[in-house]
Structure formats: C-alpha cells, structure tokens
C-alpha cells in the first residue's frame, strides 16, 4: 500500500498474504487521506520483494506510486526507450516513465495527470492502473479495458477505485460506475475529472473475468457475475446433457455453474468436495510442483455423498489439466461409479498476454489435444465444454465487447514476439 497526507508518499509492501504483511504496526505507519493498494499476480518478472507493488519512484520533489493489474505487451521496447535495464517488471517501467515525465515546475499542480496523459499512450497491452503522488489519485484503463476498474463513493463523500464492485461493498462504498475502456480519472481536492488519452478505443473485457477471475458477488458491464455463471451452467446442461445421479461443483468458482447445470437438468446438486479455506487458489501458485501438491491441500472429498453415484463434475475451466486430472481421480477414489466432466467455458487453446499467467502455449492441454484426447487423459467417462457462443450469450452482455483470444486465437492487439515473463531480468 501507499498513502499520503499531502506532503510525502509512504509505501509499505512485502511478499505474502495481505493479513501476514499488514499487521497493526505496519498499518499504523500508513497515514493520510489518499492511498492505493495492490496484490500482485505475477505475469512479468519473478516473485521478489522488488517486484511487489505498488511500484515507487522518487524523482525530484515528485513521489509516484503505482499499482497495475494486467500485463504490457511492449515491455522490451519501453525498457529500451527509457534506456534502463534495472527494472524487472512492466509496472516498474510504467512508474519510471511517469516519474520522469512529471514536471515539478507546473504552477497548476497538474504535473501527474499531464504526465500520465503523455506516457500512457506508449503502453501496449492490458493495464488497469491506480497511481498517486502527494496530492492526486489517478485511475486509468487501457483502450480495450481488458482488466476491470470501477468507482464508488464513500458515505462521507470520499471516492474509491477498485478492480471489482465487491471491494466497494467491503469498505461501505456505493457503486457509482465503471471506468470506461480508455478512460482516465483524476481524483484530487477539486473532485473527480475524466479524460480520454487514447486515439482508438475498442472495448474487450477479459471474458475470463466472467468465467473465473472475478468474485461472484461482483458486477461487470452491469451484470451479476454469479448470475452469468449460473446461466453458463444452464447452457452447459443444454449443450451436454447426461444421465447421472448428482451434480458436484469444483469449489469455489464452479459452484454457480453447477447450480445452473442442476437447475436445467433436474439432476440433484450435491457437495462432493470441500475446500480448505486456509489455502490460496492453486492456480496462482507459479510452480508446477507446488500446483501438483496444492490440490491435495486445497480440496477434500465427502465420501458419503460420492460413493456409488454417477457424478457430473462441473468446473469453470481446464487450463493445464493437472488439477482436473487429480480431481477426477479423487472423485473416483471416493467411490463415484461414473465421472462426467462438464466445463463452463470452451477449450483454453491459446496463450494469454494480458494478465493471465498462461503465456507458454506448451503448458495448455487443449493446445495439443482434442476433446476426445483430453477426456482420455483426464480419465473422465465423458467430457463436455461450453461453446463460445453459449458462453457469450450467458454473460447477458454479449455485445458489450470481450477479449476471447485464449479460446479463439483472435487477439485484439499485436502480440509480443517473445512471451518470456522474465525477459527484462535476462536483458
Ligand atoms: Fe482473458 Fe483469455 Fe483475453 Fe487473456 S486471452 S485477457 S485470459 S480472454
């Protein structure tokens, strides 16, 4: 987190879960009426203290802190243009570029916003960013709006920016509106001001926000994420019906789709797997060995619900396949007589360069196997994926503009020639 009371920007960051990093003494040192915070999901650079966010730069009298959700696709070009090799993440380069551009001499104190207006159009790829200096908060979304960003207001009149509306609920803020794709908002003592620094705007929110990333109690494009996932499950039951005894979700993100599948098929919904609430999502652990171990720490079967049952197992996606294979095994070992796997998104075939840590195509199971081969590999009795048309329909906002590159190979931007997440560290 970074905070300011108007004079200086104080930054406190570390590796670990939020509750581990921010104990009472750490929080007591973060004073002020302005603040930003970010929990980083590593898609560029390794997991080190220096790469934890907010990124911070002090140049002259200007102190800039920046939190970045997404992934730039022109990091190598930006590093070269700035003539630096010390930065190890795209977000570091963003902070560096802005700090250099801030003109401390401006008499109207609009230095930060003018710098962002000038520098942000040089960034390519995905970025929903919050940044601050001593007197301003700026929020900005790339011209496709790959990653979400919304605005709320506090009961005392304060303004909040957040990735998801669920975060507004947590601090008692009222949802005001989404920041539009390509929009920049500046919050300072005079209020909230909106700007559009990009020449071409073409909305393309990440479709996986609806499938997996976002919390079910959030809203995007005005649509409930839970409602959309329920609709995906109903559509999945229509596209891939099967005779079975129970529908079992892979908790937590598979739950609404399993409820939808059960409602549409009439097959009883049952909890067959229990999530350990004290272990993070396995997908975000960056190392394959940790992921393999993670599933056993993360989920446990309820044997009395699964024993002797023909199970429809509903998950939101299959990316690498290693987790799913262990899940099918776990359900069979618990006594299920049949396991019918249903997935509420299409095969994930193409790498993502916009903030999901799947830039290596060789790790994607659907990149090298067709559906029949995947079924056999996972040892499921049947396997059914939701079609892309049905998925878009289930969002309820199919025409709002989505990126679906990982499902279709249809990328909305130029993609980088090198997808190496450690490219800056090696240069
Ligand atoms: Fe989302 Fe897939 Fe697009 Fe990446 S490629 S932004 S995961 S829809």
Coordinates of C-alpha atoms and ligand atoms in Angstrom, one line a residue:
X1 CA 0.0 0.0 0.0
X2 CA 1.0 3.6 -0.4
X3 CA -0.6 6.6 1.4
X4 CA -0.2 10.3 1.5
X5 CA -1.4 13.1 3.8
X6 CA -0.4 15.7 1.2
X7 CA 3.3 16.0 1.9
X8 CA 5.0 12.7 1.3
X9 CA 4.1 9.3 -0.2
X10 CA 4.7 6.4 2.2
X11 CA 5.0 2.9 0.7
X12 CA 4.8 -0.4 2.6
X13 CA 5.0 -3.7 0.8
X14 CA 6.2 -7.2 1.2
X15 CA 5.7 -10.8 -0.1
X16 CA 2.9 -12.8 1.4
X17 CA -0.8 -12.7 2.1
X18 CA -2.4 -9.4 3.0
X19 CA -3.1 -10.4 6.5
X20 CA 0.5 -11.5 7.0
X21 CA 2.1 -8.4 5.6
X22 CA -0.2 -5.7 7.2
X23 CA -0.1 -6.2 10.9
X24 CA -1.1 -3.4 13.3
X25 CA 2.4 -1.6 13.4
X26 CA 2.6 -1.6 9.6
X27 CA -0.9 -0.1 9.3
X28 CA -0.2 2.5 11.9
X29 CA 2.6 3.9 9.8
X30 CA 0.3 4.4 6.8
X31 CA -1.4 7.7 7.4
X32 CA -3.1 10.1 5.1
X33 CA -6.3 10.8 3.2
X34 CA -5.0 9.3 -0.1
X35 CA -4.0 5.7 -0.6
X36 CA -3.6 2.9 -3.2
X37 CA -3.0 -0.8 -2.7
X38 CA -2.5 -3.9 -4.9
X39 CA -2.0 -7.6 -4.5
X40 CA 0.2 -8.6 -7.4
X41 CA -0.5 -11.6 -9.6
X42 CA 2.9 -12.4 -11.2
X43 CA 2.8 -12.3 -15.0
X44 CA 6.0 -10.4 -15.6
X45 CA 9.2 -10.9 -13.5
X46 CA 9.7 -13.2 -10.6
X47 CA 8.2 -13.2 -7.2
X48 CA 10.6 -11.0 -5.3
X49 CA 10.2 -8.1 -2.9
X50 CA 11.3 -5.6 -5.5
X51 CA 8.5 -6.7 -7.8
X52 CA 5.8 -6.4 -5.1
X53 CA 3.5 -3.4 -5.7
X54 CA 3.0 -0.6 -5.5
X55 CA 6.0 0.3 -7.7
X56 CA 7.5 3.5 -6.4
X57 CA 9.7 6.3 -7.9
X58 CA 11.0 9.5 -6.3
X59 CA 12.3 12.0 -8.8
X60 CA 13.0 15.5 -7.6
X61 CA 10.1 16.6 -5.4
X62 CA 7.8 14.1 -7.1
X63 CA 6.9 10.8 -5.5
X64 CA 4.9 8.4 -7.6
X65 CA 3.4 5.0 -6.5
X66 CA 1.6 2.8 -9.0
X67 CA -0.5 -0.4 -8.8
X68 CA -1.0 -2.3 -12.0
X69 CA -3.4 -5.1 -12.9
X70 CA -2.7 -6.6 -16.3
X71 CA 0.3 -7.2 -18.4
X72 CA 2.0 -4.9 -21.0
X73 CA 3.0 -6.5 -24.4
X74 CA 5.7 -4.0 -25.3
X75 CA 7.9 -4.1 -22.2
X76 CA 11.2 -4.7 -24.1
X77 CA 10.5 -1.6 -26.3
X78 CA 9.7 0.5 -23.3
X79 CA 12.8 -0.5 -21.4
X80 CA 14.9 0.3 -24.4
X81 CA 13.2 3.7 -24.9
X82 CA 13.9 4.5 -21.3
X83 CA 17.4 3.3 -21.5
X84 CA 17.2 1.2 -18.3
X85 CA 17.8 -2.4 -17.5
X86 CA 17.3 -2.2 -13.7
X87 CA 13.5 -2.5 -14.0
X88 CA 12.3 -6.1 -13.7
X89 CA 8.6 -5.7 -14.4
X90 CA 6.3 -3.8 -16.8
X91 CA 4.8 -2.0 -13.9
X92 CA 8.2 -0.7 -12.8
X93 CA 8.7 0.7 -16.3
X94 CA 5.3 2.4 -16.1
X95 CA 6.2 4.1 -12.8
X96 CA 9.6 5.1 -14.1
X97 CA 8.2 6.6 -17.3
X98 CA 5.6 8.7 -15.5
X99 CA 8.0 9.9 -12.8
X100 CA 10.5 11.1 -15.4
X101 CA 7.7 12.9 -17.2
X102 CA 6.3 14.8 -14.2
X103 CA 7.1 18.4 -14.4
X104 CA 7.6 19.7 -10.9
X105 CA 7.6 23.3 -12.1
X106 CA 4.0 23.4 -13.3
X107 CA 2.2 26.1 -11.4
X108 CA -1.3 24.4 -11.5
X109 CA -0.1 21.2 -9.9
X110 CA -1.4 19.1 -12.8
X111 CA 2.0 17.5 -13.3
X112 CA 0.9 13.9 -12.6
X113 CA -2.1 13.9 -14.8
X114 CA -0.3 15.6 -17.7
X115 CA 2.5 13.0 -17.4
X116 CA 0.0 10.1 -17.5
X117 CA -1.8 11.6 -20.5
X118 CA 1.5 11.7 -22.3
X119 CA 3.1 8.4 -21.2
X120 CA 0.1 6.0 -21.1
X121 CA -0.4 6.0 -24.9
X122 CA 3.1 4.5 -25.2
X123 CA 1.9 1.4 -23.2
X124 CA 0.5 -1.5 -25.2
X125 CA -1.4 -4.5 -23.8
X126 CA -3.5 -4.7 -20.6
X127 CA -3.5 -2.2 -17.8
X128 CA -5.9 -1.1 -15.2
X129 CA -3.8 1.2 -13.1
X130 CA -4.2 3.2 -9.9
X131 CA -1.4 5.7 -9.2
X132 CA -0.8 8.6 -6.9
X133 CA 1.6 11.4 -6.0
X134 CA 1.3 13.5 -2.9
X135 CA -2.0 15.2 -3.9
X136 CA -3.7 13.1 -6.5
X137 CA -5.1 9.6 -7.3
X138 CA -5.3 8.7 -11.0
X139 CA -7.1 5.6 -12.3
X140 CA -6.7 4.5 -16.0
X141 CA -7.8 1.6 -18.2
X142 CA -6.2 0.6 -21.4
X143 CA -8.2 1.2 -24.6
X144 CA -9.6 -2.3 -24.6
X145 CA -10.3 -2.4 -20.9
X146 CA -9.0 -6.0 -20.6
X147 CA -9.0 -5.7 -16.8
X148 CA -11.9 -4.1 -14.9
X149 CA -11.9 -0.9 -12.8
X150 CA -14.8 0.7 -11.1
X151 CA -15.6 3.8 -9.0
X152 CA -17.6 4.1 -5.8
X153 CA -18.3 6.8 -3.3
X154 CA -18.0 6.6 0.5
X155 CA -20.7 7.9 2.8
X156 CA -18.5 10.8 3.8
X157 CA -18.1 11.8 0.2
X158 CA -14.7 10.2 -0.4
X159 CA -14.0 8.4 -3.8
X160 CA -12.8 4.8 -4.2
X161 CA -11.4 3.0 -7.2
X162 CA -11.4 -0.8 -7.2
X163 CA -11.0 -3.7 -9.6
X164 CA -14.3 -5.2 -8.5
X165 CA -17.5 -3.9 -7.1
X166 CA -17.2 -6.5 -4.3
X167 CA -14.3 -4.4 -2.9
X168 CA -16.6 -1.4 -2.7
X169 CA -19.1 -3.3 -0.6
X170 CA -16.3 -4.3 1.8
X171 CA -15.5 -0.6 2.7
X172 CA -19.1 0.6 2.7
X173 CA -18.8 2.4 -0.6
X174 CA -21.7 2.8 -3.1
X175 CA -21.0 1.7 -6.7
X176 CA -21.1 4.8 -9.0
X177 CA -19.9 3.5 -12.4
X178 CA -17.3 1.5 -14.2
X179 CA -14.3 3.4 -15.5
X180 CA -14.7 3.0 -19.3
X181 CA -12.2 1.3 -21.6
X182 CA -9.6 4.0 -22.5
X183 CA -10.7 6.4 -19.7
X184 CA -8.5 8.1 -17.1
X185 CA -10.0 9.7 -14.0
X186 CA -8.2 12.1 -11.7
X187 CA -9.3 12.5 -8.1
X188 CA -8.0 15.4 -6.1
X189 CA -9.2 18.2 -3.8
X190 CA -11.3 19.7 -6.6
X191 CA -13.3 16.5 -7.3
X192 CA -13.2 13.8 -10.0
X193 CA -12.2 14.6 -13.5
X194 CA -12.4 12.4 -16.6
X195 CA -10.1 12.2 -19.6
X196 CA -9.7 10.1 -22.7
X197 CA -6.0 10.0 -23.7
X198 CA -6.1 7.2 -26.3
X199 CA -6.9 7.7 -30.0
X200 CA -8.6 4.4 -30.6
X201 CA -10.9 2.7 -28.0
X202 CA -12.3 -0.8 -28.6
X203 CA -13.8 -2.4 -25.5
X204 CA -12.6 -6.0 -24.9
X205 CA -13.0 -7.0 -21.3
X206 CA -11.3 -10.3 -20.5
X207 CA -14.1 -13.0 -20.9
X208 CA -12.3 -15.0 -18.1
X209 CA -13.3 -12.3 -15.6
X210 CA -16.9 -13.7 -16.1
X211 CA -15.7 -17.3 -16.1
X212 CA -13.2 -17.5 -13.3
X213 CA -11.3 -14.4 -12.2
X214 CA -14.0 -12.1 -10.7
X215 CA -15.7 -12.7 -7.4
X216 CA -19.3 -14.0 -7.9
X217 CA -20.7 -11.1 -5.8
X218 CA -19.2 -8.5 -8.2
X219 CA -20.8 -6.9 -11.2
X220 CA -19.3 -6.2 -14.6
X221 CA -20.9 -4.5 -17.5
X222 CA -23.9 -4.1 -15.2
X223 CA -24.3 -7.9 -15.0
X224 CA -24.0 -10.1 -11.9
X225 CA -21.1 -12.5 -12.2
X226 CA -22.9 -15.1 -10.2
X227 CA -26.0 -14.8 -12.4
X228 CA -23.8 -15.1 -15.5
X229 CA -22.1 -18.3 -14.2
X230 CA -25.4 -19.8 -13.3
X231 CA -26.6 -19.2 -16.9
X232 CA -23.3 -20.8 -18.2
X233 CA -24.3 -23.9 -16.2
X234 CA -27.8 -24.0 -17.6
X235 CA -26.4 -23.6 -21.1
X236 CA -23.9 -26.4 -20.4
X237 CA -26.7 -28.7 -19.4
X238 CA -28.5 -28.0 -22.7
X239 CA -25.4 -28.5 -24.8
X240 CA -24.0 -31.5 -23.0
X241 CA -26.9 -33.5 -21.2
X242 CA -26.1 -36.8 -19.5
X243 CA -27.8 -39.3 -17.2
X244 CA -26.4 -39.0 -13.7
X245 CA -27.3 -39.0 -10.0
X246 CA -25.7 -35.9 -8.7
X247 CA -24.1 -32.6 -9.9
X248 CA -21.0 -31.7 -8.0
X249 CA -19.1 -28.4 -8.3
X250 CA -15.4 -27.9 -8.1
X251 CA -15.4 -25.2 -5.4
X252 CA -15.5 -22.3 -5.3
X253 CA -15.7 -20.8 -8.8
X254 CA -17.5 -23.9 -10.2
X255 CA -20.4 -23.6 -7.8
X256 CA -22.8 -21.2 -9.7
X257 CA -22.3 -23.2 -12.9
X258 CA -23.0 -26.5 -11.1
X259 CA -26.2 -24.9 -9.6
X260 CA -27.2 -23.9 -13.1
X261 CA -26.5 -27.3 -14.6
X262 CA -28.6 -28.9 -11.8
X263 CA -31.5 -26.5 -12.3
X264 CA -31.6 -27.0 -16.0
X265 CA -31.1 -30.8 -16.0
X266 CA -33.1 -31.7 -12.9
X267 CA -30.2 -33.7 -11.5
X268 CA -29.7 -33.2 -7.8
X269 CA -27.0 -30.8 -6.7
X270 CA -24.6 -32.2 -4.0
X271 CA -21.5 -31.0 -2.3
X272 CA -18.9 -33.7 -3.1
X273 CA -15.7 -31.6 -2.5
X274 CA -14.9 -29.3 0.4
X275 CA -12.5 -26.5 0.0
X276 CA -9.8 -25.8 2.7
X277 CA -10.4 -22.1 3.3
X278 CA -6.9 -21.5 4.5
X279 CA -5.0 -22.3 1.3
X280 CA -4.9 -19.9 -1.6
X281 CA -6.1 -20.8 -5.1
X282 CA -3.8 -23.4 -6.5
X283 CA -3.8 -21.8 -10.0
X284 CA -1.9 -18.8 -8.9
X285 CA 1.0 -20.7 -7.3
X286 CA 3.6 -20.3 -10.1
X287 CA 5.4 -23.6 -9.8
X288 CA 4.1 -26.9 -11.3
X289 CA 5.3 -29.0 -8.3
X290 CA 3.5 -26.7 -5.9
X291 CA 0.4 -26.9 -8.0
X292 CA 0.5 -30.7 -8.0
X293 CA 0.8 -30.7 -4.2
X294 CA -1.7 -27.9 -3.9
X295 CA -4.7 -29.8 -5.0
X296 CA -4.4 -32.3 -2.0
X297 CA -4.1 -29.3 0.4
X298 CA -7.0 -27.5 -1.3
X299 CA -9.8 -29.9 -1.7
X300 CA -11.1 -33.0 0.2
X301 CA -13.9 -35.3 -1.0
X302 CA -17.1 -36.1 1.0
X303 CA -17.1 -39.8 0.6
X304 CA -20.8 -40.4 1.7
X305 CA -22.0 -38.0 -1.0
X306 CA -20.0 -39.5 -3.8
X307 CA -20.0 -43.3 -3.0
X308 CA -21.9 -45.3 -5.6
X309 CA -23.0 -42.2 -7.5
X310 CA -22.9 -41.2 -11.2
X311 CA -21.3 -37.8 -10.9
X312 CA -21.5 -34.7 -13.1
X313 CA -18.4 -32.8 -12.1
X314 CA -18.6 -29.1 -13.0
X315 CA -15.6 -26.9 -13.3
X316 CA -15.2 -23.4 -14.8
X317 CA -12.1 -24.1 -17.0
X318 CA -9.3 -26.6 -17.8
X319 CA -6.0 -24.8 -18.4
X320 CA -3.1 -27.1 -17.8
X321 CA -5.2 -30.2 -16.9
X322 CA -3.0 -31.3 -14.0
X323 CA -5.5 -30.1 -11.3
X324 CA -8.5 -31.6 -13.1
X325 CA -6.9 -35.0 -13.6
X326 CA -6.3 -35.2 -9.8
X327 CA -9.9 -34.1 -9.1
X328 CA -11.3 -36.8 -11.3
X329 CA -9.1 -39.4 -9.6
X330 CA -10.1 -38.0 -6.2
X331 CA -13.8 -38.4 -7.0
X332 CA -13.4 -41.9 -8.3
X333 CA -11.3 -42.9 -5.3
X334 CA -14.2 -41.7 -3.1
X335 CA -16.4 -44.3 -4.7
X336 CA -18.1 -42.5 -7.7
X337 CA -19.1 -45.1 -10.3
X338 CA -19.0 -42.6 -13.2
X339 CA -17.4 -39.1 -13.6
X340 CA -18.9 -36.9 -16.3
X341 CA -16.8 -33.7 -16.6
X342 CA -18.5 -30.5 -17.6
X343 CA -16.6 -27.3 -18.2
X344 CA -18.4 -23.9 -18.3
X345 CA -16.0 -22.4 -20.9
X346 CA -14.6 -23.6 -24.2
X347 CA -11.1 -25.3 -24.6
X348 CA -8.3 -22.9 -23.5
X349 CA -6.1 -23.3 -26.5
X350 CA -4.1 -20.0 -26.9
X351 CA -1.7 -18.2 -24.5
X352 CA -2.8 -15.0 -22.8
X353 CA -0.6 -11.9 -22.9
X354 CA -2.9 -9.7 -21.0
X355 CA -2.5 -10.7 -17.4
X356 CA -3.4 -14.4 -17.0
X357 CA -0.2 -16.4 -16.3
X358 CA -0.6 -18.7 -19.4
X359 CA 1.9 -17.2 -21.8
X360 CA 3.6 -20.6 -22.6
X361 CA 1.4 -22.4 -25.0
X362 CA 3.1 -25.8 -24.4
X363 CA 1.6 -25.9 -21.0
X364 CA -2.0 -25.7 -22.2
X365 CA -3.6 -29.1 -22.5
X366 CA -6.1 -28.0 -25.2
X367 CA -3.3 -26.7 -27.4
X368 CA -2.0 -30.1 -28.1
X369 CA -5.1 -32.4 -27.6
X370 CA -8.6 -32.5 -29.0
X371 CA -11.6 -33.0 -26.7
X372 CA -11.5 -36.9 -27.0
X373 CA -7.8 -37.0 -26.1
X374 CA -8.3 -34.7 -23.2
X375 CA -11.2 -36.9 -21.9
X376 CA -9.0 -39.9 -22.1
X377 CA -6.0 -38.1 -20.5
X378 CA -8.2 -37.0 -17.6
X379 CA -9.8 -40.4 -17.3
X380 CA -13.4 -38.9 -17.3
X381 CA -16.3 -41.0 -18.7
X382 CA -17.5 -38.1 -20.8
X383 CA -16.3 -34.5 -21.2
X384 CA -18.3 -31.5 -22.4
X385 CA -17.1 -27.9 -22.9
X386 CA -19.5 -24.9 -23.2
X387 CA -19.4 -23.4 -26.7
X388 CA -18.0 -19.9 -27.1
X389 CA -21.4 -18.6 -28.5
X390 CA -23.2 -20.0 -25.5
X391 CA -20.7 -18.6 -23.1
X392 CA -21.0 -15.1 -24.6
X393 CA -24.8 -15.4 -24.5
X394 CA -24.7 -16.5 -20.9
X395 CA -22.9 -13.3 -19.9
X396 CA -26.1 -11.4 -20.8
X397 CA -23.9 -8.7 -22.4
X398 CA -22.5 -10.4 -25.4
X399 CA -22.3 -7.2 -27.4
X400 CA -20.5 -5.2 -24.7
X401 CA -17.1 -6.2 -26.1
X402 CA -15.0 -9.1 -24.9
X403 CA -11.5 -10.5 -25.4
X404 CA -11.7 -14.2 -26.0
X405 CA -8.2 -14.7 -27.5
X406 CA -7.3 -17.7 -25.4
X407 CA -10.4 -19.5 -26.7
X408 CA -10.4 -18.3 -30.3
X409 CA -6.8 -17.3 -31.1
X410 CA -8.3 -13.9 -32.2
X411 CA -6.0 -11.4 -30.4
X412 CA -7.3 -7.8 -30.1
X413 CA -3.7 -6.3 -30.2
X414 CA -0.4 -7.1 -31.7
X415 CA 1.1 -9.9 -29.6
X416 CA 4.8 -9.9 -28.5
X417 CA 7.3 -11.9 -30.4
X418 CA 8.8 -13.0 -27.0
X419 CA 6.3 -14.1 -24.4
X420 CA 9.0 -14.7 -21.8
X421 CA 7.8 -13.3 -18.4
X422 CA 11.4 -12.9 -17.3
X423 CA 12.6 -11.1 -20.4
X424 CA 13.6 -7.9 -18.5
X425 CA 15.6 -9.8 -15.9
X426 CA 17.6 -11.6 -18.6
X427 CA 18.3 -8.5 -20.7
Ligands
LIG1 FE1 -8.8 -13.0 -20.7 FE2 -8.2 -15.0 -22.4 FE3 -8.2 -12.5 -23.3 FE4 -6.3 -13.3 -21.5 S1 -6.6 -14.0 -23.7 S2 -7.5 -11.4 -21.5 S3 -7.5 -14.8 -20.3 S4 -10.0 -13.7 -22.5

